[in-house]
PDB file of C-alpha atoms in Angstrom:
ATOM      1  CA  UNK A1330     145.652 108.798  16.984  1.00  0.00           C
ATOM      2  CA  UNK A1331     145.760 105.074  17.938  1.00  0.00           C
ATOM      3  CA  UNK A1332     145.530 102.518  15.116  1.00  0.00           C
ATOM      4  CA  UNK A1333     142.382 100.418  14.872  1.00  0.00           C
ATOM      5  CA  UNK A1334     143.017  96.694  14.491  1.00  0.00           C
ATOM      6  CA  UNK A1335     141.743  94.857  11.420  1.00  0.00           C
ATOM      7  CA  UNK A1336     139.393  92.914  13.701  1.00  0.00           C
ATOM      8  CA  UNK A1337     137.910  96.143  15.103  1.00  0.00           C
ATOM      9  CA  UNK A1338     137.516  97.527  11.572  1.00  0.00           C
ATOM     10  CA  UNK A1339     135.658  94.407  10.494  1.00  0.00           C
ATOM     11  CA  UNK A1340     133.396  94.635  13.552  1.00  0.00           C
ATOM     12  CA  UNK A1341     132.482  98.227  12.641  1.00  0.00           C
ATOM     13  CA  UNK A1342     131.886  97.311   9.001  1.00  0.00           C
ATOM     14  CA  UNK A1343     129.566  94.471  10.033  1.00  0.00           C
ATOM     15  CA  UNK A1344     127.774  96.761  12.509  1.00  0.00           C
ATOM     16  CA  UNK A1345     127.113  99.183   9.655  1.00  0.00           C
ATOM     17  CA  UNK A1346     125.799  96.383   7.431  1.00  0.00           C
ATOM     18  CA  UNK A1347     123.521  95.212  10.252  1.00  0.00           C
ATOM     19  CA  UNK A1348     122.260  98.789  10.674  1.00  0.00           C
ATOM     20  CA  UNK A1349     121.720  99.030   6.905  1.00  0.00           C
ATOM     21  CA  UNK A1350     119.679  95.804   6.954  1.00  0.00           C
ATOM     22  CA  UNK A1351     117.493  97.141   9.780  1.00  0.00           C
ATOM     23  CA  UNK A1352     117.075 100.483   8.065  1.00  0.00           C
ATOM     24  CA  UNK A1353     116.419  99.190   4.534  1.00  0.00           C
ATOM     25  CA  UNK A1354     113.990  96.503   5.777  1.00  0.00           C
ATOM     26  CA  UNK A1355     112.069  99.051   7.866  1.00  0.00           C
ATOM     27  CA  UNK A1356     112.060 102.163   5.657  1.00  0.00           C
ATOM     28  CA  UNK A1357     113.011 100.784   2.258  1.00  0.00           C
ATOM     29  CA  UNK A1358     116.153 101.529   0.270  1.00  0.00           C
ATOM     30  CA  UNK A1359     114.925 104.680  -1.479  1.00  0.00           C
ATOM     31  CA  UNK A1360     113.462 106.221   1.686  1.00  0.00           C
ATOM     32  CA  UNK A1361     116.583 105.477   3.765  1.00  0.00           C
ATOM     33  CA  UNK A1362     119.386 108.006   4.033  1.00  0.00           C
ATOM     34  CA  UNK A1363     122.970 107.637   5.227  1.00  0.00           C
ATOM     35  CA  UNK A1364     121.890 109.640   8.294  1.00  0.00           C
ATOM     36  CA  UNK A1365     119.211 107.005   9.023  1.00  0.00           C
ATOM     37  CA  UNK A1366     121.821 104.243   8.860  1.00  0.00           C
ATOM     38  CA  UNK A1367     124.114 106.237  11.150  1.00  0.00           C
ATOM     39  CA  UNK A1368     121.260 106.534  13.640  1.00  0.00           C
ATOM     40  CA  UNK A1369     120.603 102.771  13.541  1.00  0.00           C
ATOM     41  CA  UNK A1370     124.306 101.968  13.956  1.00  0.00           C
ATOM     42  CA  UNK A1371     125.110 104.433  16.787  1.00  0.00           C
ATOM     43  CA  UNK A1372     128.352 105.199  14.941  1.00  0.00           C
ATOM     44  CA  UNK A1373     129.468 108.519  13.495  1.00  0.00           C
ATOM     45  CA  UNK A1374     128.678 109.588   9.926  1.00  0.00           C
ATOM     46  CA  UNK A1375     132.426 109.644   9.277  1.00  0.00           C
ATOM     47  CA  UNK A1376     132.530 105.928  10.112  1.00  0.00           C
ATOM     48  CA  UNK A1377     130.130 105.166   7.274  1.00  0.00           C
ATOM     49  CA  UNK A1378     132.317 106.898   4.692  1.00  0.00           C
ATOM     50  CA  UNK A1379     135.426 105.202   6.086  1.00  0.00           C
ATOM     51  CA  UNK A1380     133.953 101.885   4.974  1.00  0.00           C
ATOM     52  CA  UNK A1381     131.519 102.677   2.158  1.00  0.00           C
ATOM     53  CA  UNK A1382     131.589 105.298  -0.594  1.00  0.00           C
ATOM     54  CA  UNK A1383     127.801 105.529  -0.888  1.00  0.00           C
ATOM     55  CA  UNK A1384     124.462 104.129   0.167  1.00  0.00           C
ATOM     56  CA  UNK A1385     124.421 102.040  -3.024  1.00  0.00           C
ATOM     57  CA  UNK A1386     127.797 100.483  -2.206  1.00  0.00           C
ATOM     58  CA  UNK A1387     126.437  99.567   1.222  1.00  0.00           C
ATOM     59  CA  UNK A1388     123.331  98.093  -0.444  1.00  0.00           C
ATOM     60  CA  UNK A1389     125.450  95.942  -2.781  1.00  0.00           C
ATOM     61  CA  UNK A1390     127.860  94.899  -0.011  1.00  0.00           C
ATOM     62  CA  UNK A1391     124.914  93.850   2.163  1.00  0.00           C
ATOM     63  CA  UNK A1392     123.616  91.518  -0.557  1.00  0.00           C
ATOM     64  CA  UNK A1393     127.084  90.061  -1.184  1.00  0.00           C
ATOM     65  CA  UNK A1394     127.765  89.576   2.528  1.00  0.00           C
ATOM     66  CA  UNK A1395     124.386  87.959   3.255  1.00  0.00           C
ATOM     67  CA  UNK A1396     124.764  85.676   0.233  1.00  0.00           C
ATOM     68  CA  UNK A1397     128.279  84.622   1.240  1.00  0.00           C
ATOM     69  CA  UNK A1398     127.501  83.934   4.906  1.00  0.00           C
ATOM     70  CA  UNK A1399     124.186  82.159   4.286  1.00  0.00           C
ATOM     71  CA  UNK A1400     125.715  79.934   1.587  1.00  0.00           C
ATOM     72  CA  UNK A1401     128.729  79.122   3.757  1.00  0.00           C
ATOM     73  CA  UNK A1402     126.457  78.107   6.651  1.00  0.00           C
ATOM     74  CA  UNK A1403     124.179  76.099   4.364  1.00  0.00           C
ATOM     75  CA  UNK A1404     127.124  74.320   2.703  1.00  0.00           C
ATOM     76  CA  UNK A1405     128.476  73.181   6.075  1.00  0.00           C
ATOM     77  CA  UNK A1406     125.139  71.520   6.895  1.00  0.00           C
ATOM     78  CA  UNK A1407     124.572  70.052   3.417  1.00  0.00           C
ATOM     79  CA  UNK A1408     128.047  68.512   3.410  1.00  0.00           C
ATOM     80  CA  UNK A1409     127.045  66.492   6.472  1.00  0.00           C
ATOM     81  CA  UNK A1410     123.943  65.055   4.747  1.00  0.00           C
ATOM     82  CA  UNK A1411     124.642  62.083   2.484  1.00  0.00           C
ATOM     83  CA  UNK A1412     121.326  61.750   0.650  1.00  0.00           C
ATOM     84  CA  UNK A1413     120.618  64.339  -2.100  1.00  0.00           C
ATOM     85  CA  UNK A1414     116.897  63.930  -1.337  1.00  0.00           C
ATOM     86  CA  UNK A1415     117.489  64.807   2.334  1.00  0.00           C
ATOM     87  CA  UNK A1416     119.707  67.735   1.302  1.00  0.00           C
ATOM     88  CA  UNK A1417     116.911  69.178  -0.802  1.00  0.00           C
ATOM     89  CA  UNK A1418     114.335  68.604   1.949  1.00  0.00           C
ATOM     90  CA  UNK A1419     116.592  70.317   4.469  1.00  0.00           C
ATOM     91  CA  UNK A1420     117.060  73.322   2.175  1.00  0.00           C
ATOM     92  CA  UNK A1421     113.312  73.676   1.601  1.00  0.00           C
ATOM     93  CA  UNK A1422     112.479  73.392   5.298  1.00  0.00           C
ATOM     94  CA  UNK A1423     115.319  75.479   6.718  1.00  0.00           C
ATOM     95  CA  UNK A1424     112.947  78.441   7.150  1.00  0.00           C
ATOM     96  CA  UNK A1425     110.935  76.463   9.714  1.00  0.00           C
ATOM     97  CA  UNK A1426     110.900  77.638  12.452  1.00  0.00           C
ATOM     98  CA  UNK A1427     110.498  81.132  11.066  1.00  0.00           C
ATOM     99  CA  UNK A1428     113.580  83.354  10.997  1.00  0.00           C
ATOM    100  CA  UNK A1429     112.876  87.078  11.496  1.00  0.00           C
ATOM    101  CA  UNK A1430     116.249  88.047   9.990  1.00  0.00           C
ATOM    102  CA  UNK A1431     115.365  86.139   6.809  1.00  0.00           C
ATOM    103  CA  UNK A1432     112.136  88.144   6.519  1.00  0.00           C
ATOM    104  CA  UNK A1433     114.110  91.390   6.812  1.00  0.00           C
ATOM    105  CA  UNK A1434     116.588  90.220   4.180  1.00  0.00           C
ATOM    106  CA  UNK A1435     113.801  89.148   1.826  1.00  0.00           C
ATOM    107  CA  UNK A1436     112.240  92.620   2.073  1.00  0.00           C
ATOM    108  CA  UNK A1437     115.573  94.106   1.102  1.00  0.00           C
ATOM    109  CA  UNK A1438     116.037  91.481  -1.601  1.00  0.00           C
ATOM    110  CA  UNK A1439     112.783  92.539  -3.258  1.00  0.00           C
ATOM    111  CA  UNK A1440     114.177  96.038  -3.477  1.00  0.00           C
ATOM    112  CA  UNK A1441     117.341  94.640  -5.072  1.00  0.00           C
ATOM    113  CA  UNK A1442     115.169  93.097  -7.780  1.00  0.00           C
ATOM    114  CA  UNK A1443     113.303  96.353  -8.361  1.00  0.00           C
ATOM    115  CA  UNK A1444     116.399  98.536  -8.172  1.00  0.00           C
ATOM    116  CA  UNK A1445     118.313  96.292 -10.603  1.00  0.00           C
ATOM    117  CA  UNK A1446     116.287  97.769 -13.475  1.00  0.00           C
ATOM    118  CA  UNK A1447     118.001 101.124 -12.764  1.00  0.00           C
ATOM    119  CA  UNK A1448     121.447  99.818 -11.802  1.00  0.00           C
ATOM    120  CA  UNK A1449     123.564  97.569 -14.068  1.00  0.00           C
ATOM    121  CA  UNK A1450     125.905  96.910 -11.103  1.00  0.00           C
ATOM    122  CA  UNK A1451     123.105  95.564  -8.902  1.00  0.00           C
ATOM    123  CA  UNK A1452     121.742  93.538 -11.822  1.00  0.00           C
ATOM    124  CA  UNK A1453     125.200  91.967 -12.250  1.00  0.00           C
ATOM    125  CA  UNK A1454     125.455  91.164  -8.511  1.00  0.00           C
ATOM    126  CA  UNK A1455     121.970  89.612  -8.515  1.00  0.00           C
ATOM    127  CA  UNK A1456     122.713  87.593 -11.653  1.00  0.00           C
ATOM    128  CA  UNK A1457     125.951  86.279 -10.127  1.00  0.00           C
ATOM    129  CA  UNK A1458     124.098  85.383  -6.925  1.00  0.00           C
ATOM    130  CA  UNK A1459     121.315  83.625  -8.819  1.00  0.00           C
ATOM    131  CA  UNK A1460     123.807  81.618 -10.880  1.00  0.00           C
ATOM    132  CA  UNK A1461     125.525  80.426  -7.684  1.00  0.00           C
ATOM    133  CA  UNK A1462     122.381  79.346  -5.822  1.00  0.00           C
ATOM    134  CA  UNK A1463     120.797  77.848  -8.945  1.00  0.00           C
ATOM    135  CA  UNK A1464     124.030  75.929  -9.534  1.00  0.00           C
ATOM    136  CA  UNK A1465     123.922  74.476  -6.010  1.00  0.00           C
ATOM    137  CA  UNK A1466     120.349  73.223  -6.438  1.00  0.00           C
ATOM    138  CA  UNK A1467     121.179  71.819  -9.894  1.00  0.00           C
ATOM    139  CA  UNK A1468     124.146  69.945  -8.409  1.00  0.00           C
ATOM    140  CA  UNK A1469     121.958  68.378  -5.711  1.00  0.00           C
ATOM    141  CA  UNK A1470     119.385  67.301  -8.302  1.00  0.00           C
ATOM    142  CA  UNK A1471     122.050  65.845 -10.621  1.00  0.00           C
ATOM    143  CA  UNK A1472     123.609  64.071  -7.626  1.00  0.00           C
ATOM    144  CA  UNK A1473     120.169  62.654  -6.759  1.00  0.00           C
ATOM    145  CA  UNK A1474     119.749  61.363 -10.306  1.00  0.00           C
ATOM    146  CA  UNK A1475     123.118  59.599 -10.149  1.00  0.00           C
ATOM    147  CA  UNK A1476     122.185  58.098  -6.772  1.00  0.00           C
ATOM    148  CA  UNK A1477     118.860  56.852  -8.166  1.00  0.00           C
ATOM    149  CA  UNK A1478     116.812  59.077  -5.837  1.00  0.00           C
ATOM    150  CA  UNK A1479     115.411  61.406  -8.515  1.00  0.00           C
ATOM    151  CA  UNK A1480     113.915  60.698 -11.949  1.00  0.00           C
ATOM    152  CA  UNK A1481     116.502  60.450 -14.700  1.00  0.00           C
ATOM    153  CA  UNK A1482     114.418  62.374 -17.249  1.00  0.00           C
ATOM    154  CA  UNK A1483     114.278  65.573 -15.167  1.00  0.00           C
ATOM    155  CA  UNK A1484     116.322  68.520 -16.471  1.00  0.00           C
ATOM    156  CA  UNK A1485     118.325  69.753 -13.409  1.00  0.00           C
ATOM    157  CA  UNK A1486     118.408  73.305 -14.790  1.00  0.00           C
ATOM    158  CA  UNK A1487     114.634  73.513 -15.158  1.00  0.00           C
ATOM    159  CA  UNK A1488     114.063  71.769 -11.841  1.00  0.00           C
ATOM    160  CA  UNK A1489     116.451  74.210 -10.140  1.00  0.00           C
ATOM    161  CA  UNK A1490     114.623  77.156 -11.705  1.00  0.00           C
ATOM    162  CA  UNK A1491     111.309  75.724 -10.455  1.00  0.00           C
ATOM    163  CA  UNK A1492     112.794  75.365  -6.949  1.00  0.00           C
ATOM    164  CA  UNK A1493     113.717  79.059  -6.878  1.00  0.00           C
ATOM    165  CA  UNK A1494     110.433  80.184  -8.431  1.00  0.00           C
ATOM    166  CA  UNK A1495     108.539  78.365  -5.685  1.00  0.00           C
ATOM    167  CA  UNK A1496     110.887  79.591  -2.946  1.00  0.00           C
ATOM    168  CA  UNK A1497     110.702  83.228  -3.998  1.00  0.00           C
ATOM    169  CA  UNK A1498     106.932  83.010  -4.492  1.00  0.00           C
ATOM    170  CA  UNK A1499     106.495  81.639  -0.960  1.00  0.00           C
ATOM    171  CA  UNK A1500     108.512  84.515   0.476  1.00  0.00           C
ATOM    172  CA  UNK A1501     106.747  87.133  -1.633  1.00  0.00           C
ATOM    173  CA  UNK A1502     103.432  85.942  -0.213  1.00  0.00           C
ATOM    174  CA  UNK A1503     104.902  85.900   3.307  1.00  0.00           C
ATOM    175  CA  UNK A1504     105.990  89.525   2.947  1.00  0.00           C
ATOM    176  CA  UNK A1505     102.655  90.702   1.570  1.00  0.00           C
ATOM    177  CA  UNK A1506     100.489  88.858   4.088  1.00  0.00           C
ATOM    178  CA  UNK A1507     102.645  87.381   6.800  1.00  0.00           C
ATOM    179  CA  UNK A1508     101.356  84.680   9.077  1.00  0.00           C
ATOM    180  CA  UNK A1509     103.833  82.200  10.537  1.00  0.00           C
ATOM    181  CA  UNK A1510     101.511  79.183  10.263  1.00  0.00           C
ATOM    182  CA  UNK A1511     100.607  80.063   6.665  1.00  0.00           C
ATOM    183  CA  UNK A1512     104.287  80.422   5.800  1.00  0.00           C
ATOM    184  CA  UNK A1513     105.044  76.982   7.238  1.00  0.00           C
ATOM    185  CA  UNK A1514     102.099  75.504   5.311  1.00  0.00           C
ATOM    186  CA  UNK A1515     103.330  77.086   2.058  1.00  0.00           C
ATOM    187  CA  UNK A1516     106.836  75.703   2.645  1.00  0.00           C
ATOM    188  CA  UNK A1517     105.385  72.205   3.176  1.00  0.00           C
ATOM    189  CA  UNK A1518     103.378  72.581  -0.049  1.00  0.00           C
ATOM    190  CA  UNK A1519     106.565  73.615  -1.851  1.00  0.00           C
ATOM    191  CA  UNK A1520     108.224  70.463  -0.534  1.00  0.00           C
ATOM    192  CA  UNK A1521     105.342  68.267  -1.749  1.00  0.00           C
ATOM    193  CA  UNK A1522     105.366  69.947  -5.162  1.00  0.00           C
ATOM    194  CA  UNK A1523     109.129  69.556  -5.655  1.00  0.00           C
ATOM    195  CA  UNK A1524     109.208  65.971  -4.435  1.00  0.00           C
ATOM    196  CA  UNK A1525     106.236  64.882  -6.583  1.00  0.00           C
ATOM    197  CA  UNK A1526     108.066  66.388  -9.564  1.00  0.00           C
ATOM    198  CA  UNK A1527     111.429  64.794  -8.784  1.00  0.00           C
ATOM    199  CA  UNK A1528     110.579  61.381  -7.342  1.00  0.00           C
TER     200      UNK A1528
END
């Protein structure tokens, strides 16, 4: 049997993660089966078990992969922006125009939150992820304080937590009652709220 290159293996693994995202965002994690993911991927069932031991491992890997790639892409852009204020504004507004893939990932993310009560492993992955993204926002806020763009008496940790509370609340509302114009309006309100707090 011919050997599969590492590149081809990675392509198959990513295809399975993409299929898992489609499946989980459409049917939900609990209602999805490995057979459903196989159907979405157009690969064989054996392929799934070549790359993942279980549906839960695929679920966890999907969160880790999406976190890694989205943060890498965001970091590239933020590194090109000098002003901490503009960095924060970019981050808040990056969901305009609306990104359908983000909506799918947020649906799945809600299930991660719910499922974490039953799975210590998923709770650990979510906690690690939250610490990373909270840390990035805190760093921007602290950088803005040093640059004289943000108030000195703001606690970066609390301000970062407020940023994520607003962000996640906006997306929760978007998932429950989605309307693109309403989502954009909520994002702009989040921006006004954060900036009135920080400036």
